[in-house]
Short mmCIF file of C-alpha atoms in Angstrom, two decimals:
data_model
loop_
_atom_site.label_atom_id
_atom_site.label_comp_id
_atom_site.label_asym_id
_atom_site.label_seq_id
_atom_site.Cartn_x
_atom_site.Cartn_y
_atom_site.Cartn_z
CA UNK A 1 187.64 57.56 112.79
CA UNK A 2 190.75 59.07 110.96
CA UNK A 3 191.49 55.31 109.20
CA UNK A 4 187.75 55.11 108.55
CA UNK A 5 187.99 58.05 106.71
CA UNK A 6 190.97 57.66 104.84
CA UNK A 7 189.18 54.12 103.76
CA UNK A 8 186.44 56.47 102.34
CA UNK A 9 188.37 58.40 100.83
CA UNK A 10 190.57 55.79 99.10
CA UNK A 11 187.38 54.20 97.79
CA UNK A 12 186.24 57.01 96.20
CA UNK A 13 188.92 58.23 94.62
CA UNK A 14 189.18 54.69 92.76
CA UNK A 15 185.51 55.03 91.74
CA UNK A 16 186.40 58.40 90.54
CA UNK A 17 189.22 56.96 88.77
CA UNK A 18 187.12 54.16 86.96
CA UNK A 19 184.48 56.55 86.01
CA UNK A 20 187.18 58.93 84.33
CA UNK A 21 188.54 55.75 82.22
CA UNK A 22 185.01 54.61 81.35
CA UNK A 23 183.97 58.41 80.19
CA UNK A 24 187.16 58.35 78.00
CA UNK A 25 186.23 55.31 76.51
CA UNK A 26 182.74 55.98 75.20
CA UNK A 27 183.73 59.36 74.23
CA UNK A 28 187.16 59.06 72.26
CA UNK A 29 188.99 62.06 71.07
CA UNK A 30 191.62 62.28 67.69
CA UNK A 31 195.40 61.36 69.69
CA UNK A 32 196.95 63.90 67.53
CA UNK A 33 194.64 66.85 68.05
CA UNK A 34 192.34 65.72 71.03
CA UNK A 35 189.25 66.45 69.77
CA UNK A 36 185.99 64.60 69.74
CA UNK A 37 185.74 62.37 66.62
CA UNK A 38 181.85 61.35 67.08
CA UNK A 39 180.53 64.99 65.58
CA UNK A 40 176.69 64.04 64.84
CA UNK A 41 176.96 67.39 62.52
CA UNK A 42 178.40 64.94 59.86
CA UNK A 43 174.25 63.97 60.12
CA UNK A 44 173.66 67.20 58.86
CA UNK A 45 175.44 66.86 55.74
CA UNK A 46 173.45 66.20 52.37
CA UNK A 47 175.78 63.25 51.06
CA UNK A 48 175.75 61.97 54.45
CA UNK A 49 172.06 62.21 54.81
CA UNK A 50 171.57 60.92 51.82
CA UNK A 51 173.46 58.29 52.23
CA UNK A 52 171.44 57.27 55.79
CA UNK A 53 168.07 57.66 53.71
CA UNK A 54 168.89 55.31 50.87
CA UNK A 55 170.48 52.55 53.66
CA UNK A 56 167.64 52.97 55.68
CA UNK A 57 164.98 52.22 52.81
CA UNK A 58 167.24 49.51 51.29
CA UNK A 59 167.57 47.29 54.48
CA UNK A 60 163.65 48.27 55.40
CA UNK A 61 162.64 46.71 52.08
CA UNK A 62 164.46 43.64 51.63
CA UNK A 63 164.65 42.24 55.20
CA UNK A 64 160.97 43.33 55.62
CA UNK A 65 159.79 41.67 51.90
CA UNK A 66 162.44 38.62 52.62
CA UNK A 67 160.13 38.11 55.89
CA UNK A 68 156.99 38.21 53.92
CA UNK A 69 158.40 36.45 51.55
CA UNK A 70 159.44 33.93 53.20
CA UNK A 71 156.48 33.65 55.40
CA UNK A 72 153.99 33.58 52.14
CA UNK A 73 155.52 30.51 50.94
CA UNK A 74 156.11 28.34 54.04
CA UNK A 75 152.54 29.43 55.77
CA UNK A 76 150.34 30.16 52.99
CA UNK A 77 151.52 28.07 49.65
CA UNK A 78 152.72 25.35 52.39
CA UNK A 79 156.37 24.88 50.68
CA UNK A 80 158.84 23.37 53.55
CA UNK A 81 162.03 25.52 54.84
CA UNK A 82 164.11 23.90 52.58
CA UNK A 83 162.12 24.66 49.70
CA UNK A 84 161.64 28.33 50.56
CA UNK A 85 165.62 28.52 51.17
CA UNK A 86 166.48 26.74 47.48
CA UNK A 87 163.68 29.16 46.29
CA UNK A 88 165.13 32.13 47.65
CA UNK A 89 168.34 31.18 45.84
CA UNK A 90 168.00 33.41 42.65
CA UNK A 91 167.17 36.06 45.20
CA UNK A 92 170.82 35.98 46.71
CA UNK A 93 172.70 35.45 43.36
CA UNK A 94 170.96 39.02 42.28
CA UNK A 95 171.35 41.09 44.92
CA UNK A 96 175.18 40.41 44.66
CA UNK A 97 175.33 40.43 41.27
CA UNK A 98 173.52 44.18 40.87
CA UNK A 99 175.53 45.60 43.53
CA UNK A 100 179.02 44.33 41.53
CA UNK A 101 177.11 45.67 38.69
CA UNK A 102 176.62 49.27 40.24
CA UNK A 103 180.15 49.29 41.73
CA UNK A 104 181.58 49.83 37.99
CA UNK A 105 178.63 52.39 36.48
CA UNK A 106 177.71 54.53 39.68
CA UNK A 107 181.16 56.36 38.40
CA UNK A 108 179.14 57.18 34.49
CA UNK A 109 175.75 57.31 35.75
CA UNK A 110 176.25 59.28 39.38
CA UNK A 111 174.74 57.84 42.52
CA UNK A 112 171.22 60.07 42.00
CA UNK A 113 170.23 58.38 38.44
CA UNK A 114 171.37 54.74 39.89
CA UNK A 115 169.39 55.51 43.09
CA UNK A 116 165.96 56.56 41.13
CA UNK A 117 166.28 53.58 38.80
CA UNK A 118 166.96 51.01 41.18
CA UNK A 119 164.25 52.24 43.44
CA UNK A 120 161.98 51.75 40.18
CA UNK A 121 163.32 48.56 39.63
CA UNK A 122 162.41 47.33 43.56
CA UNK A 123 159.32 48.98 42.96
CA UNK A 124 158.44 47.22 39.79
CA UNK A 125 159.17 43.84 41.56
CA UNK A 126 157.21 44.19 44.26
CA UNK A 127 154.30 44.85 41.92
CA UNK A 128 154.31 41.59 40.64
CA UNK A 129 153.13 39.48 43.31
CA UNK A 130 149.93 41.78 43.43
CA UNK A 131 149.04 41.45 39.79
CA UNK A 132 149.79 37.53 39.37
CA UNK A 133 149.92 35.58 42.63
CA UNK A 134 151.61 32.44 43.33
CA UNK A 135 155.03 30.63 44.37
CA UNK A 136 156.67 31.92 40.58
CA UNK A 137 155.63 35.39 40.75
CA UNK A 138 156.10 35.79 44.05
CA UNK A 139 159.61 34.12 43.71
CA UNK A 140 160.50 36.42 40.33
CA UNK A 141 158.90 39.62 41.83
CA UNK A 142 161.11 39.60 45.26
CA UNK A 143 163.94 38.41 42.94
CA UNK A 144 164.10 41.38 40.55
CA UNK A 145 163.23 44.05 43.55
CA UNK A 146 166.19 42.67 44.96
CA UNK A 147 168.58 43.48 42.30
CA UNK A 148 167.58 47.22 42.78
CA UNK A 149 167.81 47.08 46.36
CA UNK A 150 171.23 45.40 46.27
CA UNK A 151 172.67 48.36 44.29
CA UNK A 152 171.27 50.77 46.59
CA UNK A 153 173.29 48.99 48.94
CA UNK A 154 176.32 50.63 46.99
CA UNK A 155 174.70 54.23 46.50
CA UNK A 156 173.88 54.44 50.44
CA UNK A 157 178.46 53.50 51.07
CA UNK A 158 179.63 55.34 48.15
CA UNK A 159 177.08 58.67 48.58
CA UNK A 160 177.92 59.22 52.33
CA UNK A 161 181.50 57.77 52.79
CA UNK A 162 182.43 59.42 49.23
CA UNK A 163 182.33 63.20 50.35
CA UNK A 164 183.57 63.01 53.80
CA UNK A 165 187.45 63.69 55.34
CA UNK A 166 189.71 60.14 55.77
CA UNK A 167 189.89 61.23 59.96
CA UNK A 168 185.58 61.26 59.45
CA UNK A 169 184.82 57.74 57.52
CA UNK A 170 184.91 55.63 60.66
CA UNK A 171 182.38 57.61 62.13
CA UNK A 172 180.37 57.94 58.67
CA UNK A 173 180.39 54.07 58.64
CA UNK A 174 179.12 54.04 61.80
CA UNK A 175 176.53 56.11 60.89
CA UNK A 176 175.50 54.16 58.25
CA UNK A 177 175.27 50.79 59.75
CA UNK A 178 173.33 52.03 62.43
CA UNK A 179 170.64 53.34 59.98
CA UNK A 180 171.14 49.81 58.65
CA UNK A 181 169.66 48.66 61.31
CA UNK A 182 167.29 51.17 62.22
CA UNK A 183 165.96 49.87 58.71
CA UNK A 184 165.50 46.39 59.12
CA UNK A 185 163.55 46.45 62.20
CA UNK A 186 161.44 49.14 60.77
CA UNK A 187 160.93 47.07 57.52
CA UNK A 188 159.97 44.00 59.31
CA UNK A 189 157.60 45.81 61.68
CA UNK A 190 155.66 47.51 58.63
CA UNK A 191 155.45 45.05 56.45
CA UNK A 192 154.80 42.49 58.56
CA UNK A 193 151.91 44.48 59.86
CA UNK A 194 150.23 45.70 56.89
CA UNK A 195 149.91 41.82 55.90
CA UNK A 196 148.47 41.09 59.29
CA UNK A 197 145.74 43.79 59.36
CA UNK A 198 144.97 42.19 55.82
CA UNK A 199 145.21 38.52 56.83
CA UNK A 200 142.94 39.23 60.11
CA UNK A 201 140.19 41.05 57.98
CA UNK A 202 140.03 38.25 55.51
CA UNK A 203 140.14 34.22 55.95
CA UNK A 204 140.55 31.70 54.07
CA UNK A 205 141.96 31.87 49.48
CA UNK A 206 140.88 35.62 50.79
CA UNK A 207 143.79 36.01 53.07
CA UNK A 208 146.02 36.59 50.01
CA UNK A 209 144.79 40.21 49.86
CA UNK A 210 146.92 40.39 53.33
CA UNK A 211 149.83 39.65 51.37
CA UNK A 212 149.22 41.51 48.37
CA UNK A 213 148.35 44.78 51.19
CA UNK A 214 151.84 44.33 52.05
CA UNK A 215 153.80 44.06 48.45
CA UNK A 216 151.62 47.44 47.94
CA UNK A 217 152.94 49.27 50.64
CA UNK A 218 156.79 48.33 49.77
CA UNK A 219 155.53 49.44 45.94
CA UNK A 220 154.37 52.80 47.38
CA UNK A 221 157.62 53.06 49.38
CA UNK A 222 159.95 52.11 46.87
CA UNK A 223 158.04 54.28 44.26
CA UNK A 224 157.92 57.48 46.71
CA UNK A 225 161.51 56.85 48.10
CA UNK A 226 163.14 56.78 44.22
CA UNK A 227 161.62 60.51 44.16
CA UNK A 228 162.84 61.89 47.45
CA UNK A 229 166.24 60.25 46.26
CA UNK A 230 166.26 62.52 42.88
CA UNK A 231 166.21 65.47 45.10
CA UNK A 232 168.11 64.35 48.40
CA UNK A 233 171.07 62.32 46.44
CA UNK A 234 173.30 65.35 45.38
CA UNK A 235 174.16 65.49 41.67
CA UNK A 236 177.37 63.51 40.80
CA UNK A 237 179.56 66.90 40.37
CA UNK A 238 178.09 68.50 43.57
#
């Protein structure tokens, strides 16, 4: 009995041991100071929030429109995936070019007025496949929504990383890619939905509505989203 139990005991202790190195490991602590660096109160600050916000509504527009998109002009104007890729070209070239291009005036404007306008600007695009449908429109609407999302892309880094400690901007990036994600599978999800409920009610040259359903609600959201940002961004000498 006394070896059995010293077995036991052995055996525990290691599992004690392994759960003590596993619990250090998912929660890790400053070496210098020993203090937890994952403080979720850094959620509860406005440039940090507002940086989550416009990341979040960024990546839920443009990976959910890409998806409809896409899906509009392989399944419904019947172009082939190499088309739609060669098509979606422009697209690419634009969202990199307007977040270069907000990298050197966020400094003059401030990340609020380049937020609202490029919120406008996605907004605008996505209205343009609702008023003239079609493989051009729907090509130059997505295309020139793009170039407003892809500068968000540079308000959502520069608002929330911009205003935090150097020991806090791993943890802010964190933050902020997780949102990123949180974005794009909400995106896809609504979008891809709203066309859907308007495909299934409609059949047929009337299944477009479905489509156009869907660049309206990313209009609406783009539209709203641009005002919340005017009051959520903080002003550029806050």
């Amino acid at each position: 009995m006394p070896a059995d139990l010293d077995v036991t005991r052995q055996r525990d202790e290691r599992i004690s041991g392994q759960i003590d190195r596993v619990q250090r490991l998912v929660t890790p602590v400053d070496g210098t100071t020993h203090r937890r660096i994952d403080d979720l109160r850094l959620l509860g600050r406005r440039p940090v929030a507002a940086g989550i916000f416009v990341i979040a509504v960024a990546t839920a527009l443009m990976v959910g429109v890409f998806f409809l998109g896409s899906f509009y002009l392989q399944n419904h104007q019947g172009h082939g995936a190499l088309t739609t890729g060669v098509l979606f070209l422009p697209v690419a070239l634009l969202t990199m070019a307007a977040a270069t291009a907000a990298g050197r005036v966020i400094g003059r404007l401030g990340a609020r007025s380049l937020a609202a306008v490029a919120l406008l600007i996605a907004a605008a695009g996505f209205l343009v496949p609702v008023l003239w449908p079609g493989t051009t429109a729907v090509v130059v609407g997505v295309s020139v929504a793009a170039a407003g999302l892809g500068a968000l892309f540079v308000v959502a880094s520069a608002t929330a990383l911009g205003s935090v400690a150097p020991h806090e901007a791993g943890v802010a990036s964190g933050i902020v890619s997780t949102f990123h994600e949180f974005g794009a599978s909400a995106g896809a999800a609504t979008v891809s939905s709203a066309a859907a409920a308007g495909i299934a009610a409609h059949t047929g040259t009337q299944a477009t509505s479905g489509f156009d359903d869907a660049f309206l609600v990313a209009t609406g959201v783009a539209a709203l989203s641009a005002v919340i940002a005017l009051w959520l961004v903080p002003p550029q000498n806050e």
